[in-house]
XYZ file of C-alpha atoms in Angstrom:
338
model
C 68.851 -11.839 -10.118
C 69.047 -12.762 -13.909
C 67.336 -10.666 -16.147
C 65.563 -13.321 -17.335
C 64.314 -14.630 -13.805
C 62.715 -11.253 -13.502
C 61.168 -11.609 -17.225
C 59.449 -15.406 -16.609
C 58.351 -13.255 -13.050
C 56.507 -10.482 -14.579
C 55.049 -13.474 -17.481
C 53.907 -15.605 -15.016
C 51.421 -12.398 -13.900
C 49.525 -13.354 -16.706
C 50.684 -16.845 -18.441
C 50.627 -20.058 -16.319
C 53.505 -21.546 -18.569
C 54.592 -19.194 -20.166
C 57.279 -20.808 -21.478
C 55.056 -22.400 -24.478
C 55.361 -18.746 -26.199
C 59.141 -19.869 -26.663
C 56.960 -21.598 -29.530
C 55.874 -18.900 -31.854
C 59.035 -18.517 -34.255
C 59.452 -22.407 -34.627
C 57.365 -22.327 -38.056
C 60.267 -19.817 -38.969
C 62.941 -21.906 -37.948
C 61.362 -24.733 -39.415
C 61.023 -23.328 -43.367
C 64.488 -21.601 -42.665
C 66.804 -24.849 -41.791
C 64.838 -27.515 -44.197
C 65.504 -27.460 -48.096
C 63.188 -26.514 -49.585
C 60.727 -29.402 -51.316
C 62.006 -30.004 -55.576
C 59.697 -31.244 -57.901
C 61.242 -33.523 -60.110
C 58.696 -33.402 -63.141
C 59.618 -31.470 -66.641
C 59.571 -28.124 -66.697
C 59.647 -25.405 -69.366
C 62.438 -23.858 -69.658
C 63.124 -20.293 -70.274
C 66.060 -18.125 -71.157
C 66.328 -16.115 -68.254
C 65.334 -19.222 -65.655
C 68.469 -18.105 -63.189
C 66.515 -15.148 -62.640
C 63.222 -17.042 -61.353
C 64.880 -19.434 -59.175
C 66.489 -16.557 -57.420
C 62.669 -15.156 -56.765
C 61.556 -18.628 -55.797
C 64.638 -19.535 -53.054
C 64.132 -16.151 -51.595
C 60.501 -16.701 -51.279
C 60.678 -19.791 -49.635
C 61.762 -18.035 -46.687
C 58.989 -15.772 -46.367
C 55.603 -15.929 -45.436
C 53.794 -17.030 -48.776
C 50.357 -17.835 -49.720
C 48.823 -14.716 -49.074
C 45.723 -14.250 -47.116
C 45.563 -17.968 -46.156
C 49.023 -18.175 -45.152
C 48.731 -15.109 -42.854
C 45.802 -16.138 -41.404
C 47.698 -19.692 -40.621
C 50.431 -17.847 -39.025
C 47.896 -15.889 -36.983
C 46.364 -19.407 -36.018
C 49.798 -20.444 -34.426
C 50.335 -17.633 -32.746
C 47.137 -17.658 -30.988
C 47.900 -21.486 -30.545
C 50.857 -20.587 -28.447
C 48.983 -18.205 -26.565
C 46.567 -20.690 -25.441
C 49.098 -23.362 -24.458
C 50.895 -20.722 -22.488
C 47.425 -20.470 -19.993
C 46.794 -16.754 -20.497
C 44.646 -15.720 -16.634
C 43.195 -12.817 -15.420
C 43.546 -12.229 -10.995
C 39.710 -12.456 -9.547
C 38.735 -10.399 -6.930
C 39.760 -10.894 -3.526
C 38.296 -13.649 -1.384
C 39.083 -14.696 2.269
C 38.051 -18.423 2.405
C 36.971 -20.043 5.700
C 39.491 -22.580 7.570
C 38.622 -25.630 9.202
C 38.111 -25.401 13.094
C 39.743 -27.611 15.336
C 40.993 -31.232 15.692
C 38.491 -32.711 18.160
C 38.742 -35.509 20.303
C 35.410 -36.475 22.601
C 36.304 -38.649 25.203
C 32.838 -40.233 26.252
C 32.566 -41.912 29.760
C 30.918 -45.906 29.343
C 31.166 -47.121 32.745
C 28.704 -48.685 34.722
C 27.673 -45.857 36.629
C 26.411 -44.233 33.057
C 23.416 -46.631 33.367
C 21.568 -44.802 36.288
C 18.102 -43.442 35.436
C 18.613 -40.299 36.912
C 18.119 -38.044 33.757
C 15.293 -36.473 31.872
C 14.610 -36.493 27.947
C 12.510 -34.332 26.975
C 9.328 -35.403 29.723
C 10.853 -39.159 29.917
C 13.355 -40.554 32.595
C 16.605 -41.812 30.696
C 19.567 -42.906 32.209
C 22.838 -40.524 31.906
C 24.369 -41.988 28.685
C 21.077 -41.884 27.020
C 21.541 -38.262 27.540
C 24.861 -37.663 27.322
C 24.439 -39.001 23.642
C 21.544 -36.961 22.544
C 23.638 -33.904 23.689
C 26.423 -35.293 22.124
C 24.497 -35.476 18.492
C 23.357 -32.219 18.601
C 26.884 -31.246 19.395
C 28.480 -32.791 16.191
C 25.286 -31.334 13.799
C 27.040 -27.510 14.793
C 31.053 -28.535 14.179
C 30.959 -28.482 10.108
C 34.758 -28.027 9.384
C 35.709 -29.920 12.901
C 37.665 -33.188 12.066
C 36.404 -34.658 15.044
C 36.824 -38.586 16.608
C 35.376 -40.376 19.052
C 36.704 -41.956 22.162
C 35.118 -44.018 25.183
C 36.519 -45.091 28.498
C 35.912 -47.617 31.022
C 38.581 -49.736 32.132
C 40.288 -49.393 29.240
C 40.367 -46.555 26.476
C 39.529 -47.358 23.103
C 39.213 -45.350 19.523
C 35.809 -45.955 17.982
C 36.274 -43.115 15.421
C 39.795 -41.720 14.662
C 39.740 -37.917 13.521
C 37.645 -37.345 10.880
C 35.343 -34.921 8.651
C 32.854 -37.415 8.310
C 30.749 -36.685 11.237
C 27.920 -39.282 10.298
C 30.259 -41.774 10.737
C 31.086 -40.543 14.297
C 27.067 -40.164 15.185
C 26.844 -43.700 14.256
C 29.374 -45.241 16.543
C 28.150 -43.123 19.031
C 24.788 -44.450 18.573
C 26.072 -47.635 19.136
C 28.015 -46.933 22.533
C 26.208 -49.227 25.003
C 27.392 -49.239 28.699
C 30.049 -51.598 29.756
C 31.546 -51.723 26.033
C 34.670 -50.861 27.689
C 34.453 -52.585 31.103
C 32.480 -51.407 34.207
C 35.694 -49.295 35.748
C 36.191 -45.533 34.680
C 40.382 -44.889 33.535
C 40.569 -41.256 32.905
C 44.469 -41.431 32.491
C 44.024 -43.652 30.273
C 41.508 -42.105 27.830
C 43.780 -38.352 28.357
C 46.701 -40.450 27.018
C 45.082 -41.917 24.723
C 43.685 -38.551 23.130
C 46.890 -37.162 23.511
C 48.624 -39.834 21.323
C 46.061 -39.225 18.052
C 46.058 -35.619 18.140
C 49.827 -35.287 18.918
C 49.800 -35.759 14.796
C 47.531 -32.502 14.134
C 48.264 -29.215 13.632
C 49.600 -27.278 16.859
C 47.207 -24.727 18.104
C 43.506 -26.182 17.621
C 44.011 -29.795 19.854
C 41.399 -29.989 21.882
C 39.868 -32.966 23.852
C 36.182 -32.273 25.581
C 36.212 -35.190 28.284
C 32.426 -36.398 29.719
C 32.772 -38.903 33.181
C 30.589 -39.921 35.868
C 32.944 -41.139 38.082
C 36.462 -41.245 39.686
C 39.838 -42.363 37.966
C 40.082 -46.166 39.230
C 43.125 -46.971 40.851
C 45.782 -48.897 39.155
C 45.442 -47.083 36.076
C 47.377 -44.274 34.598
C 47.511 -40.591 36.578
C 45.001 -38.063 35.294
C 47.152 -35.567 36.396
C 50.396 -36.832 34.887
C 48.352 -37.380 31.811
C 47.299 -34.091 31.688
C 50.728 -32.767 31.996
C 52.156 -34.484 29.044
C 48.396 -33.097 27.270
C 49.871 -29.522 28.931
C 53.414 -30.040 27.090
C 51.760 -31.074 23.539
C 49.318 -28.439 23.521
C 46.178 -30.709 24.031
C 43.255 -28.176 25.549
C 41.157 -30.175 27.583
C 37.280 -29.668 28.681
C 35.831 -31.670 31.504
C 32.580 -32.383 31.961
C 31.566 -33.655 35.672
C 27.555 -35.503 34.778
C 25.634 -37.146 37.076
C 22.455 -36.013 39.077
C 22.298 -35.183 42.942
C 20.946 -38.156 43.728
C 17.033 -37.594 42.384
C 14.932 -37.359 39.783
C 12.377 -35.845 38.886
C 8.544 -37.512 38.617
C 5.531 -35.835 37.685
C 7.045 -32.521 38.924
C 8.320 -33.694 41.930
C 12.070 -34.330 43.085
C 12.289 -38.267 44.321
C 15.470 -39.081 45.617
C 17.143 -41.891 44.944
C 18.676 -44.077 47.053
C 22.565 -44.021 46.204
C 21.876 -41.922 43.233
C 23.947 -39.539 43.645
C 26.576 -38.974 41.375
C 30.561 -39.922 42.940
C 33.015 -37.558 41.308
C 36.189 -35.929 41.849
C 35.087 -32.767 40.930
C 38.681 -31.477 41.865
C 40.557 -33.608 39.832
C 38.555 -32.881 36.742
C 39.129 -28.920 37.764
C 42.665 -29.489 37.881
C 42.725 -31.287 34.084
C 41.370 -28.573 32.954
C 43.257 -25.772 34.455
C 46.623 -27.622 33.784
C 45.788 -27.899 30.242
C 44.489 -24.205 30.049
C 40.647 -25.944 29.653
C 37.486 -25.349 31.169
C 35.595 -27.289 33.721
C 31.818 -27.765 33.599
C 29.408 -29.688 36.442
C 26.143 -30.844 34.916
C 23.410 -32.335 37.352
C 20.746 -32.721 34.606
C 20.359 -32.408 30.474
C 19.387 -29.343 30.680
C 22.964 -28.195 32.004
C 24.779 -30.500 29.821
C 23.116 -28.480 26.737
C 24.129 -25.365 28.285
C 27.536 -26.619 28.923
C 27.817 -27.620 25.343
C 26.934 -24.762 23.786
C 29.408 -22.565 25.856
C 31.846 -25.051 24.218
C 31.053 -24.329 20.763
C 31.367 -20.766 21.761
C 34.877 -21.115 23.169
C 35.793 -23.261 20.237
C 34.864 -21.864 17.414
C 34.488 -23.505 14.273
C 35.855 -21.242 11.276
C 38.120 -18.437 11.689
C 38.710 -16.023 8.511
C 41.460 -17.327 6.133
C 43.797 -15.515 4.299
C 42.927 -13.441 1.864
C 43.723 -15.037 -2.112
C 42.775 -14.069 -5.552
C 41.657 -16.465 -8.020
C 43.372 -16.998 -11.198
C 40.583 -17.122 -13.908
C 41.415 -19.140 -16.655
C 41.327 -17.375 -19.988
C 43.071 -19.558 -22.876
C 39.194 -20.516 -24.555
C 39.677 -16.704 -26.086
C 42.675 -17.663 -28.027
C 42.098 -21.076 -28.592
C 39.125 -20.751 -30.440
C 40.305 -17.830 -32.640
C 42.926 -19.969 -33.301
C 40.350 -22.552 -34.499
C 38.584 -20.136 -36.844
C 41.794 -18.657 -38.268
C 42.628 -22.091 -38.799
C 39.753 -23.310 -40.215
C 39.452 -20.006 -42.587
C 43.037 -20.851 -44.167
C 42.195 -24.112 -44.643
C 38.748 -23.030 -46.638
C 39.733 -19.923 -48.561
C 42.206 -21.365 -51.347
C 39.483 -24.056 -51.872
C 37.235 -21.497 -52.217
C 39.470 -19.202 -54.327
C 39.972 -22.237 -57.076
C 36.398 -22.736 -56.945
């Protein structure tokens, strides 16, 4: 390496650009390559005048005007110094990362419009719940760029990945059953996922997947879908809602004929363990809450970054001494022929 390469290294410690302090003998350079300035009025003339214009050339290539011109040379050289960015290393500080790229793949089929949930003390049906435990969900995953997906017989984006997570509450909100047709394509809605976070960052794809039902036939595999999730490192959660069939009334079960929940339990296992994912049954809201704060335990948010120190900027210290000295040459031969 160039002994210069290592000299710009060791500047750069403490100069942003240090190349500005290439600047400082360029007032030199200038008063030694121009004439100097003739003054073309009369002059007295003196016998020995060979003598003074001897003193005078050799002067003009020195640093004259006393005090004030010192103090002006002082001015550029702090000048330089501030263009050149001197900084000072902060202390140490390990900021946090973002968490994950998050897909939630929400279920809108008709079977999400049975009553067969609880809210609080009021019957709702399951996407009623499913989106009140989905909003509390998103108000924990700060630092999640997270979008929104739903499912019926077709897949379609509502939200692509994002940080804005009001923006994904809102679409949510607005989710109503049959919005995507009255079948349930699982495939579809895997692939689908798959495609949009193929783009992210390898290691932190994840897809959290919330049906009612079974994949309908004709559409694409689940499980072939969740091999190519497998191959592009797509972890994927399933979530198997739907009540056993009754609710409950006054503190008593009431079943409900044909209520219960049709799922393929198995299949949804299988996603998950392909993908290295886990696999959650919830029968009420209560379990769903459970299930998705075991979720934001296995995914967490922030991890500890890398550990950096600041540069602090520090050029205001020599800029405004440069002002001062500046503006103390300029006063102090007024002040002197006062």
């Amino acid at each position: 390496m160039p002994w210069w390469n290592s000299l710009i290294g060791d500047a750069r410690e403490w100069f942003a650009w240090p190349w500005y302090l290439a600047a400082l003998p360029l007032p030199l350079l200038v008063r030694w390559l121009l004439p100097a300035a003739r003054d073309g009025s009369a002059a007295l003339k003196v016998p020995f005048g060979e003598r003074l214009d001897a003193v005078a050339a050799a002067g003009g290539r020195s640093l004259r005007g006393g005090g004030a011109g010192v103090l002006a040379w002082l001015a550029w050289a702090l000048l330089c110094v501030a263009a050149a960015r001197p900084q000072e290393l902060g202390d140490a500080v390990q900021p946090p990362q973002v968490g994950r790229d998050m897909m939630l793949a929400l279920d809108l089929s008709g079977s999400m419009s049975e009553p067969d949930m609880t809210l609080g003390s009021s019957p709702v049906d399951r996407l009623t719940a499913a989106k009140a435990v989905l909003a509390d969900f998103l108000d924990r995953r700060a630092g999640d760029r997270i979008g929104l997906l739903v499912f019926g017989r077709r897949a379609y984006v509502l939200t692509p990945l994002t940080l804005d997570r009001d923006t994904v509450r809102d679409q949510l909100k607005d989710s109503v059953v049959g919005l995507a047709g009255q079948e349930t394509a699982i495939g579809d809605a895997i692939g689908l996922a798959v495609k949009r976070l193929r783009e992210q960052p390898a290691g932190q794809r994840v897809l959290i997947l919330l049906t009612d039902g079974v994949n309908t036939p004709g559409t694409a595999d689940p499980q072939r879908a969740a091999q190519i999730a497998r191959d592009d490192g797509v972890r994927i959660h399933t979530i198997a809602f739907g009540g056993d069939g009754s609710m409950s009334l006054f503190g008593f079960k009431i079943a409900i004929p044909g209520g219960e929940a049709e799922i393929d339990e198995d299949a949804l296992r299988k996603i998950a363990g392909l993908t290295g994912g886990q696999f959650f049954r919830a029968r009420d809201t209560a379990e769903l809450v459970g299930i998705y704060a075991q979720i934001d335990r296995l995914e967490p948010v922030k991890r500890p970054g890398k550990a950096v120190r600041p540069h602090i900027e520090r050029y205001a210290w020599p800029l405004a001494g440069a002002f001062a000295l500046g503006l103390l040459a300029f006063v102090l031969p007024r002040r002197r022929r006062a």
